[in-house]
Amino acid sequence: MNNLGTLYRFEIKKILKNRVTQVMLVILCIITILEAIVPGLSVTRDKRDARMELNGRIIDDTLLNEMYQNIDDNGHSSTPNNEKYFGICCLEQTSIPGPDNVLADYTADDMYRAREEQILGYMDDIELSDQIITHWKEIMKKTEKPFKYIYSCGSLFLSQGLGVMMLIIMLLSALCLTTVFTIEYRQRTDQIVLSSRNGRKETYLVKLCAGLSVIIASTVFATGLLTVLIFVIYGSSGFDSIVQLSSIFSAYPLSMGQFIIIQMVIMITVVIMYAVFAMVVSIFTKNSLAVMGMMFGAYLFGELDVLSDKAGNISFLRALMPSYVISTRSLSEYRMLNIGGKLFTIYVASPILYLLISIILTVIGSMVYERGQVNGR
């Protein structure tokens, strides 16, 4: 047992002493800091203070009529002080289709009705089953109307930052963990390792655990750093706002805080899959660049916007990709996984899928690694 503990610590040190790992960890920290600071530069302090003036107000006819008196027909503010109506105006402009519609012609009920009609119309366009549409109708009833306005600057920046962080974590896995097994092959010491006392399952599992430990620890640190910076710079306002204020056509009855917690939980399952994929597939390919190419290709597939939502299973597969699920775009994803008559959203299906892939890859990798001891080169 002590030997395994020593091997575990040795593998972690080997990963952390890798120059590429050190560079990637520095980049991860820099990107995390920038993701907290840079988005705020697009919104000045004066604008943020103005938009927070209406915090806690109900978006009803009273507030809309007040807004109509301070904006023109196209929703533009006539004075800097009217910047506070920005979020509400954006909600109404997006909910009511048509570029030439005069906002003042619509009541709050008209706005909420038009928003739901657009959601249901989109569900019909992508040919969702009646069972799924009925399910979403029941879910949408749980979102209280009229909406309460809360300026969600900090929570939105945190949510977006987590999405960018996933790219760096993927690159960290692809660049730094693929050498855990391949370095022994390149240095022609793999047969010596495999022939040692703990050269079979023990070495394989210890190497996997070491790689997982580094990636999970890096993710937790970066997530914690980003969260602290967001709270320090922008405060805690916005985490109790409904997601519809940031993703207008979302049907989920969630607050931004709840969505961010979902993101963080999914992130843990994603980094586990990334780490396992990078290490296990490198056993097959014996090539770090090949693994990195596969992982980056999968990431880009999740980012593709050219795929129509009517593209069936291929389009739904893209919706299950980590880069898509983590982003705020997923809040407007209505397709669901139907298993035995039970419906599952992508927030339930994707982490289970990621863990299942990780387990399957771990088992396959174990068999291939042990076979290498028998067959040699």
PDB file of N, CA and C in Angstrom, residues 64-136:
ATOM      1  N   LEU A  64     -43.689  48.948 -17.442  1.00  0.00           N
ATOM      2  CA  LEU A  64     -43.585  49.160 -18.891  1.00  0.00           C
ATOM      3  C   LEU A  64     -44.045  50.558 -19.287  1.00  0.00           C
ATOM      4  N   ASN A  65     -45.156  51.028 -18.715  1.00  0.00           N
ATOM      5  CA  ASN A  65     -45.653  52.374 -19.041  1.00  0.00           C
ATOM      6  C   ASN A  65     -44.656  53.442 -18.600  1.00  0.00           C
ATOM      7  N   GLU A  66     -43.999  53.202 -17.474  1.00  0.00           N
ATOM      8  CA  GLU A  66     -42.959  54.115 -17.017  1.00  0.00           C
ATOM      9  C   GLU A  66     -41.801  54.135 -18.017  1.00  0.00           C
ATOM     10  N   MET A  67     -41.470  52.954 -18.530  1.00  0.00           N
ATOM     11  CA  MET A  67     -40.380  52.860 -19.495  1.00  0.00           C
ATOM     12  C   MET A  67     -40.757  53.549 -20.801  1.00  0.00           C
ATOM     13  N   TYR A  68     -42.007  53.366 -21.255  1.00  0.00           N
ATOM     14  CA  TYR A  68     -42.430  53.943 -22.538  1.00  0.00           C
ATOM     15  C   TYR A  68     -42.282  55.471 -22.556  1.00  0.00           C
ATOM     16  N   GLN A  69     -42.429  56.095 -21.413  1.00  0.00           N
ATOM     17  CA  GLN A  69     -42.332  57.550 -21.331  1.00  0.00           C
ATOM     18  C   GLN A  69     -40.888  58.043 -21.429  1.00  0.00           C
ATOM     19  N   ASN A  70     -39.929  57.109 -21.324  1.00  0.00           N
ATOM     20  CA  ASN A  70     -38.523  57.511 -21.289  1.00  0.00           C
ATOM     21  C   ASN A  70     -37.687  56.933 -22.426  1.00  0.00           C
ATOM     22  N   ILE A  71     -38.348  56.250 -23.353  1.00  0.00           N
ATOM     23  CA  ILE A  71     -37.633  55.711 -24.514  1.00  0.00           C
ATOM     24  C   ILE A  71     -38.419  56.040 -25.770  1.00  0.00           C
ATOM     25  N   ASP A  72     -37.755  55.942 -26.920  1.00  0.00           N
ATOM     26  CA  ASP A  72     -38.473  56.175 -28.165  1.00  0.00           C
ATOM     27  C   ASP A  72     -39.119  54.880 -28.654  1.00  0.00           C
ATOM     28  N   ASP A  73     -39.755  54.929 -29.815  1.00  0.00           N
ATOM     29  CA  ASP A  73     -40.489  53.765 -30.323  1.00  0.00           C
ATOM     30  C   ASP A  73     -39.599  52.555 -30.543  1.00  0.00           C
ATOM     31  N   ASN A  74     -38.323  52.778 -30.818  1.00  0.00           N
ATOM     32  CA  ASN A  74     -37.399  51.677 -31.096  1.00  0.00           C
ATOM     33  C   ASN A  74     -36.686  51.166 -29.847  1.00  0.00           C
ATOM     34  N   GLY A  75     -37.042  51.737 -28.700  1.00  0.00           N
ATOM     35  CA  GLY A  75     -36.461  51.255 -27.452  1.00  0.00           C
ATOM     36  C   GLY A  75     -35.178  51.942 -27.058  1.00  0.00           C
ATOM     37  N   HIS A  76     -34.829  53.059 -27.731  1.00  0.00           N
ATOM     38  CA  HIS A  76     -33.592  53.755 -27.394  1.00  0.00           C
ATOM     39  C   HIS A  76     -33.829  54.762 -26.270  1.00  0.00           C
ATOM     40  N   SER A  77     -32.876  54.855 -25.362  1.00  0.00           N
ATOM     41  CA  SER A  77     -32.984  55.790 -24.248  1.00  0.00           C
ATOM     42  C   SER A  77     -32.642  57.195 -24.724  1.00  0.00           C
ATOM     43  N   SER A  78     -33.375  58.170 -24.213  1.00  0.00           N
ATOM     44  CA  SER A  78     -33.122  59.552 -24.602  1.00  0.00           C
ATOM     45  C   SER A  78     -32.083  60.220 -23.718  1.00  0.00           C
ATOM     46  N   THR A  79     -31.871  59.697 -22.522  1.00  0.00           N
ATOM     47  CA  THR A  79     -30.871  60.260 -21.606  1.00  0.00           C
ATOM     48  C   THR A  79     -30.088  59.119 -20.963  1.00  0.00           C
ATOM     49  N   PRO A  80     -28.880  59.403 -20.481  1.00  0.00           N
ATOM     50  CA  PRO A  80     -28.087  58.356 -19.826  1.00  0.00           C
ATOM     51  C   PRO A  80     -28.799  57.726 -18.636  1.00  0.00           C
ATOM     52  N   ASN A  81     -29.634  58.512 -17.935  1.00  0.00           N
ATOM     53  CA  ASN A  81     -30.333  57.975 -16.771  1.00  0.00           C
ATOM     54  C   ASN A  81     -31.306  56.870 -17.155  1.00  0.00           C
ATOM     55  N   ASN A  82     -31.796  56.909 -18.388  1.00  0.00           N
ATOM     56  CA  ASN A  82     -32.758  55.908 -18.843  1.00  0.00           C
ATOM     57  C   ASN A  82     -32.100  54.580 -19.208  1.00  0.00           C
ATOM     58  N   GLU A  83     -30.785  54.507 -19.002  1.00  0.00           N
ATOM     59  CA  GLU A  83     -30.054  53.261 -19.202  1.00  0.00           C
ATOM     60  C   GLU A  83     -30.615  52.158 -18.314  1.00  0.00           C
ATOM     61  N   LYS A  84     -31.270  52.538 -17.226  1.00  0.00           N
ATOM     62  CA  LYS A  84     -31.804  51.543 -16.295  1.00  0.00           C
ATOM     63  C   LYS A  84     -32.874  50.662 -16.943  1.00  0.00           C
ATOM     64  N   TYR A  85     -33.471  51.114 -18.046  1.00  0.00           N
ATOM     65  CA  TYR A  85     -34.517  50.326 -18.706  1.00  0.00           C
ATOM     66  C   TYR A  85     -33.948  49.358 -19.746  1.00  0.00           C
ATOM     67  N   PHE A  86     -32.625  49.302 -19.856  1.00  0.00           N
ATOM     68  CA  PHE A  86     -31.986  48.510 -20.894  1.00  0.00           C
ATOM     69  C   PHE A  86     -32.442  47.043 -20.874  1.00  0.00           C
ATOM     70  N   GLY A  87     -32.360  46.398 -19.710  1.00  0.00           N
ATOM     71  CA  GLY A  87     -32.690  44.976 -19.621  1.00  0.00           C
ATOM     72  C   GLY A  87     -34.145  44.689 -19.921  1.00  0.00           C
ATOM     73  N   ILE A  88     -35.038  45.555 -19.445  1.00  0.00           N
ATOM     74  CA  ILE A  88     -36.473  45.348 -19.657  1.00  0.00           C
ATOM     75  C   ILE A  88     -36.822  45.579 -21.118  1.00  0.00           C
ATOM     76  N   CYS A  89     -36.224  46.596 -21.704  1.00  0.00           N
ATOM     77  CA  CYS A  89     -36.462  46.888 -23.119  1.00  0.00           C
ATOM     78  C   CYS A  89     -35.977  45.734 -23.987  1.00  0.00           C
ATOM     79  N   CYS A  90     -34.813  45.175 -23.643  1.00  0.00           N
ATOM     80  CA  CYS A  90     -34.275  44.035 -24.402  1.00  0.00           C
ATOM     81  C   CYS A  90     -35.200  42.834 -24.297  1.00  0.00           C
ATOM     82  N   LEU A  91     -35.749  42.606 -23.109  1.00  0.00           N
ATOM     83  CA  LEU A  91     -36.686  41.496 -22.907  1.00  0.00           C
ATOM     84  C   LEU A  91     -37.911  41.652 -23.795  1.00  0.00           C
ATOM     85  N   GLU A  92     -38.465  42.855 -23.853  1.00  0.00           N
ATOM     86  CA  GLU A  92     -39.683  43.069 -24.647  1.00  0.00           C
ATOM     87  C   GLU A  92     -39.387  43.021 -26.140  1.00  0.00           C
ATOM     88  N   GLN A  93     -38.291  43.655 -26.567  1.00  0.00           N
ATOM     89  CA  GLN A  93     -37.944  43.664 -27.988  1.00  0.00           C
ATOM     90  C   GLN A  93     -37.727  42.247 -28.519  1.00  0.00           C
ATOM     91  N   THR A  94     -37.098  41.395 -27.708  1.00  0.00           N
ATOM     92  CA  THR A  94     -36.816  40.026 -28.140  1.00  0.00           C
ATOM     93  C   THR A  94     -38.066  39.154 -28.098  1.00  0.00           C
ATOM     94  N   SER A  95     -38.927  39.399 -27.125  1.00  0.00           N
ATOM     95  CA  SER A  95     -40.127  38.572 -26.962  1.00  0.00           C
ATOM     96  C   SER A  95     -41.133  38.819 -28.074  1.00  0.00           C
ATOM     97  N   ILE A  96     -41.231  40.070 -28.512  1.00  0.00           N
ATOM     98  CA  ILE A  96     -42.223  40.437 -29.525  1.00  0.00           C
ATOM     99  C   ILE A  96     -41.536  40.471 -30.887  1.00  0.00           C
ATOM    100  N   PRO A  97     -41.857  39.539 -31.786  1.00  0.00           N
ATOM    101  CA  PRO A  97     -41.184  39.471 -33.090  1.00  0.00           C
ATOM    102  C   PRO A  97     -41.570  40.640 -33.984  1.00  0.00           C
ATOM    103  N   GLY A  98     -40.667  40.968 -34.885  1.00  0.00           N
ATOM    104  CA  GLY A  98     -40.945  42.044 -35.835  1.00  0.00           C
ATOM    105  C   GLY A  98     -40.148  43.284 -35.512  1.00  0.00           C
ATOM    106  N   PRO A  99     -39.297  43.744 -36.423  1.00  0.00           N
ATOM    107  CA  PRO A  99     -38.433  44.896 -36.145  1.00  0.00           C
ATOM    108  C   PRO A  99     -39.160  46.232 -36.112  1.00  0.00           C
ATOM    109  N   ASP A 100     -40.352  46.297 -36.706  1.00  0.00           N
ATOM    110  CA  ASP A 100     -41.061  47.577 -36.806  1.00  0.00           C
ATOM    111  C   ASP A 100     -42.162  47.740 -35.768  1.00  0.00           C
ATOM    112  N   ASN A 101     -42.277  46.817 -34.837  1.00  0.00           N
ATOM    113  CA  ASN A 101     -43.324  46.921 -33.822  1.00  0.00           C
ATOM    114  C   ASN A 101     -43.006  48.029 -32.826  1.00  0.00           C
ATOM    115  N   VAL A 102     -44.004  48.834 -32.524  1.00  0.00           N
ATOM    116  CA  VAL A 102     -43.854  49.894 -31.532  1.00  0.00           C
ATOM    117  C   VAL A 102     -44.082  49.285 -30.154  1.00  0.00           C
ATOM    118  N   LEU A 103     -43.083  49.374 -29.279  1.00  0.00           N
ATOM    119  CA  LEU A 103     -43.170  48.707 -27.982  1.00  0.00           C
ATOM    120  C   LEU A 103     -44.356  49.177 -27.161  1.00  0.00           C
ATOM    121  N   ALA A 104     -44.656  50.458 -27.244  1.00  0.00           N
ATOM    122  CA  ALA A 104     -45.729  51.019 -26.422  1.00  0.00           C
ATOM    123  C   ALA A 104     -47.103  50.460 -26.775  1.00  0.00           C
ATOM    124  N   ASP A 105     -47.203  49.768 -27.903  1.00  0.00           N
ATOM    125  CA  ASP A 105     -48.493  49.182 -28.307  1.00  0.00           C
ATOM    126  C   ASP A 105     -48.779  47.877 -27.561  1.00  0.00           C
ATOM    127  N   TYR A 106     -47.835  47.394 -26.765  1.00  0.00           N
ATOM    128  CA  TYR A 106     -47.968  46.073 -26.141  1.00  0.00           C
ATOM    129  C   TYR A 106     -47.982  46.183 -24.618  1.00  0.00           C
ATOM    130  N   THR A 107     -48.841  45.371 -24.019  1.00  0.00           N
ATOM    131  CA  THR A 107     -48.908  45.293 -22.566  1.00  0.00           C
ATOM    132  C   THR A 107     -47.951  44.202 -22.081  1.00  0.00           C
ATOM    133  N   ALA A 108     -47.834  44.094 -20.768  1.00  0.00           N
ATOM    134  CA  ALA A 108     -46.989  43.048 -20.196  1.00  0.00           C
ATOM    135  C   ALA A 108     -47.528  41.670 -20.559  1.00  0.00           C
ATOM    136  N   ASP A 109     -48.864  41.515 -20.521  1.00  0.00           N
ATOM    137  CA  ASP A 109     -49.457  40.223 -20.891  1.00  0.00           C
ATOM    138  C   ASP A 109     -49.144  39.873 -22.344  1.00  0.00           C
ATOM    139  N   ASP A 110     -49.188  40.883 -23.216  1.00  0.00           N
ATOM    140  CA  ASP A 110     -48.845  40.647 -24.622  1.00  0.00           C
ATOM    141  C   ASP A 110     -47.409  40.146 -24.748  1.00  0.00           C
ATOM    142  N   MET A 111     -46.507  40.745 -23.979  1.00  0.00           N
ATOM    143  CA  MET A 111     -45.094  40.375 -24.038  1.00  0.00           C
ATOM    144  C   MET A 111     -44.888  38.937 -23.593  1.00  0.00           C
ATOM    145  N   TYR A 112     -45.477  38.557 -22.456  1.00  0.00           N
ATOM    146  CA  TYR A 112     -45.302  37.191 -21.952  1.00  0.00           C
ATOM    147  C   TYR A 112     -45.953  36.165 -22.874  1.00  0.00           C
ATOM    148  N   ARG A 113     -47.110  36.552 -23.445  1.00  0.00           N
ATOM    149  CA  ARG A 113     -47.806  35.645 -24.364  1.00  0.00           C
ATOM    150  C   ARG A 113     -46.986  35.451 -25.639  1.00  0.00           C
ATOM    151  N   ALA A 114     -46.446  36.525 -26.191  1.00  0.00           N
ATOM    152  CA  ALA A 114     -45.642  36.437 -27.419  1.00  0.00           C
ATOM    153  C   ALA A 114     -44.387  35.604 -27.176  1.00  0.00           C
ATOM    154  N   ARG A 115     -43.791  35.752 -26.012  1.00  0.00           N
ATOM    155  CA  ARG A 115     -42.586  34.983 -25.681  1.00  0.00           C
ATOM    156  C   ARG A 115     -42.889  33.489 -25.672  1.00  0.00           C
ATOM    157  N   GLU A 116     -43.978  33.090 -25.018  1.00  0.00           N
ATOM    158  CA  GLU A 116     -44.322  31.665 -24.954  1.00  0.00           C
ATOM    159  C   GLU A 116     -44.742  31.135 -26.317  1.00  0.00           C
ATOM    160  N   GLU A 117     -45.411  31.965 -27.116  1.00  0.00           N
ATOM    161  CA  GLU A 117     -45.800  31.530 -28.462  1.00  0.00           C
ATOM    162  C   GLU A 117     -44.567  31.260 -29.318  1.00  0.00           C
ATOM    163  N   GLN A 118     -43.527  32.079 -29.161  1.00  0.00           N
ATOM    164  CA  GLN A 118     -42.291  31.842 -29.908  1.00  0.00           C
ATOM    165  C   GLN A 118     -41.615  30.545 -29.467  1.00  0.00           C
ATOM    166  N   ILE A 119     -41.625  30.278 -28.171  1.00  0.00           N
ATOM    167  CA  ILE A 119     -41.018  29.040 -27.665  1.00  0.00           C
ATOM    168  C   ILE A 119     -41.749  27.822 -28.218  1.00  0.00           C
ATOM    169  N   LEU A 120     -43.089  27.843 -28.118  1.00  0.00           N
ATOM    170  CA  LEU A 120     -43.885  26.703 -28.590  1.00  0.00           C
ATOM    171  C   LEU A 120     -43.790  26.565 -30.109  1.00  0.00           C
ATOM    172  N   GLY A 121     -43.709  27.715 -30.807  1.00  0.00           N
ATOM    173  CA  GLY A 121     -43.563  27.667 -32.260  1.00  0.00           C
ATOM    174  C   GLY A 121     -42.242  27.022 -32.658  1.00  0.00           C
ATOM    175  N   TYR A 122     -41.198  27.324 -31.914  1.00  0.00           N
ATOM    176  CA  TYR A 122     -39.899  26.717 -32.192  1.00  0.00           C
ATOM    177  C   TYR A 122     -39.945  25.216 -31.932  1.00  0.00           C
ATOM    178  N   MET A 123     -40.629  24.814 -30.874  1.00  0.00           N
ATOM    179  CA  MET A 123     -40.763  23.378 -30.577  1.00  0.00           C
ATOM    180  C   MET A 123     -41.459  22.650 -31.722  1.00  0.00           C
ATOM    181  N   ASP A 124     -42.467  23.300 -32.307  1.00  0.00           N
ATOM    182  CA  ASP A 124     -43.151  22.703 -33.461  1.00  0.00           C
ATOM    183  C   ASP A 124     -42.219  22.635 -34.673  1.00  0.00           C
ATOM    184  N   ASP A 125     -41.420  23.680 -34.863  1.00  0.00           N
ATOM    185  CA  ASP A 125     -40.513  23.732 -36.014  1.00  0.00           C
ATOM    186  C   ASP A 125     -39.497  22.588 -35.990  1.00  0.00           C
ATOM    187  N   ILE A 126     -38.987  22.261 -34.792  1.00  0.00           N
ATOM    188  CA  ILE A 126     -37.986  21.188 -34.708  1.00  0.00           C
ATOM    189  C   ILE A 126     -38.651  19.827 -34.497  1.00  0.00           C
ATOM    190  N   GLU A 127     -39.991  19.820 -34.614  1.00  0.00           N
ATOM    191  CA  GLU A 127     -40.780  18.584 -34.633  1.00  0.00           C
ATOM    192  C   GLU A 127     -40.610  17.745 -33.353  1.00  0.00           C
ATOM    193  N   LEU A 128     -40.737  18.422 -32.211  1.00  0.00           N
ATOM    194  CA  LEU A 128     -40.739  17.691 -30.943  1.00  0.00           C
ATOM    195  C   LEU A 128     -42.041  16.911 -30.813  1.00  0.00           C
ATOM    196  N   SER A 129     -41.994  15.811 -30.112  1.00  0.00           N
ATOM    197  CA  SER A 129     -43.194  14.989 -29.921  1.00  0.00           C
ATOM    198  C   SER A 129     -44.191  15.714 -29.013  1.00  0.00           C
ATOM    199  N   ASP A 130     -45.449  15.318 -29.118  1.00  0.00           N
ATOM    200  CA  ASP A 130     -46.489  15.922 -28.272  1.00  0.00           C
ATOM    201  C   ASP A 130     -46.182  15.696 -26.793  1.00  0.00           C
ATOM    202  N   GLN A 131     -45.580  14.542 -26.472  1.00  0.00           N
ATOM    203  CA  GLN A 131     -45.246  14.240 -25.076  1.00  0.00           C
ATOM    204  C   GLN A 131     -44.228  15.246 -24.532  1.00  0.00           C
ATOM    205  N   ILE A 132     -43.213  15.562 -25.340  1.00  0.00           N
ATOM    206  CA  ILE A 132     -42.179  16.494 -24.898  1.00  0.00           C
ATOM    207  C   ILE A 132     -42.740  17.909 -24.789  1.00  0.00           C
ATOM    208  N   ILE A 133     -43.552  18.321 -25.772  1.00  0.00           N
ATOM    209  CA  ILE A 133     -44.139  19.667 -25.737  1.00  0.00           C
ATOM    210  C   ILE A 133     -45.044  19.818 -24.521  1.00  0.00           C
ATOM    211  N   THR A 134     -45.857  18.813 -24.246  1.00  0.00           N
ATOM    212  CA  THR A 134     -46.729  18.854 -23.063  1.00  0.00           C
ATOM    213  C   THR A 134     -45.901  18.944 -21.789  1.00  0.00           C
ATOM    214  N   HIS A 135     -44.792  18.205 -21.765  1.00  0.00           N
ATOM    215  CA  HIS A 135     -43.901  18.232 -20.605  1.00  0.00           C
ATOM    216  C   HIS A 135     -43.344  19.640 -20.383  1.00  0.00           C
ATOM    217  N   TRP A 136     -42.914  20.294 -21.468  1.00  0.00           N
ATOM    218  CA  TRP A 136     -42.372  21.634 -21.337  1.00  0.00           C
ATOM    219  C   TRP A 136     -43.444  22.642 -20.927  1.00  0.00           C
TER     220      TRP A 136
END
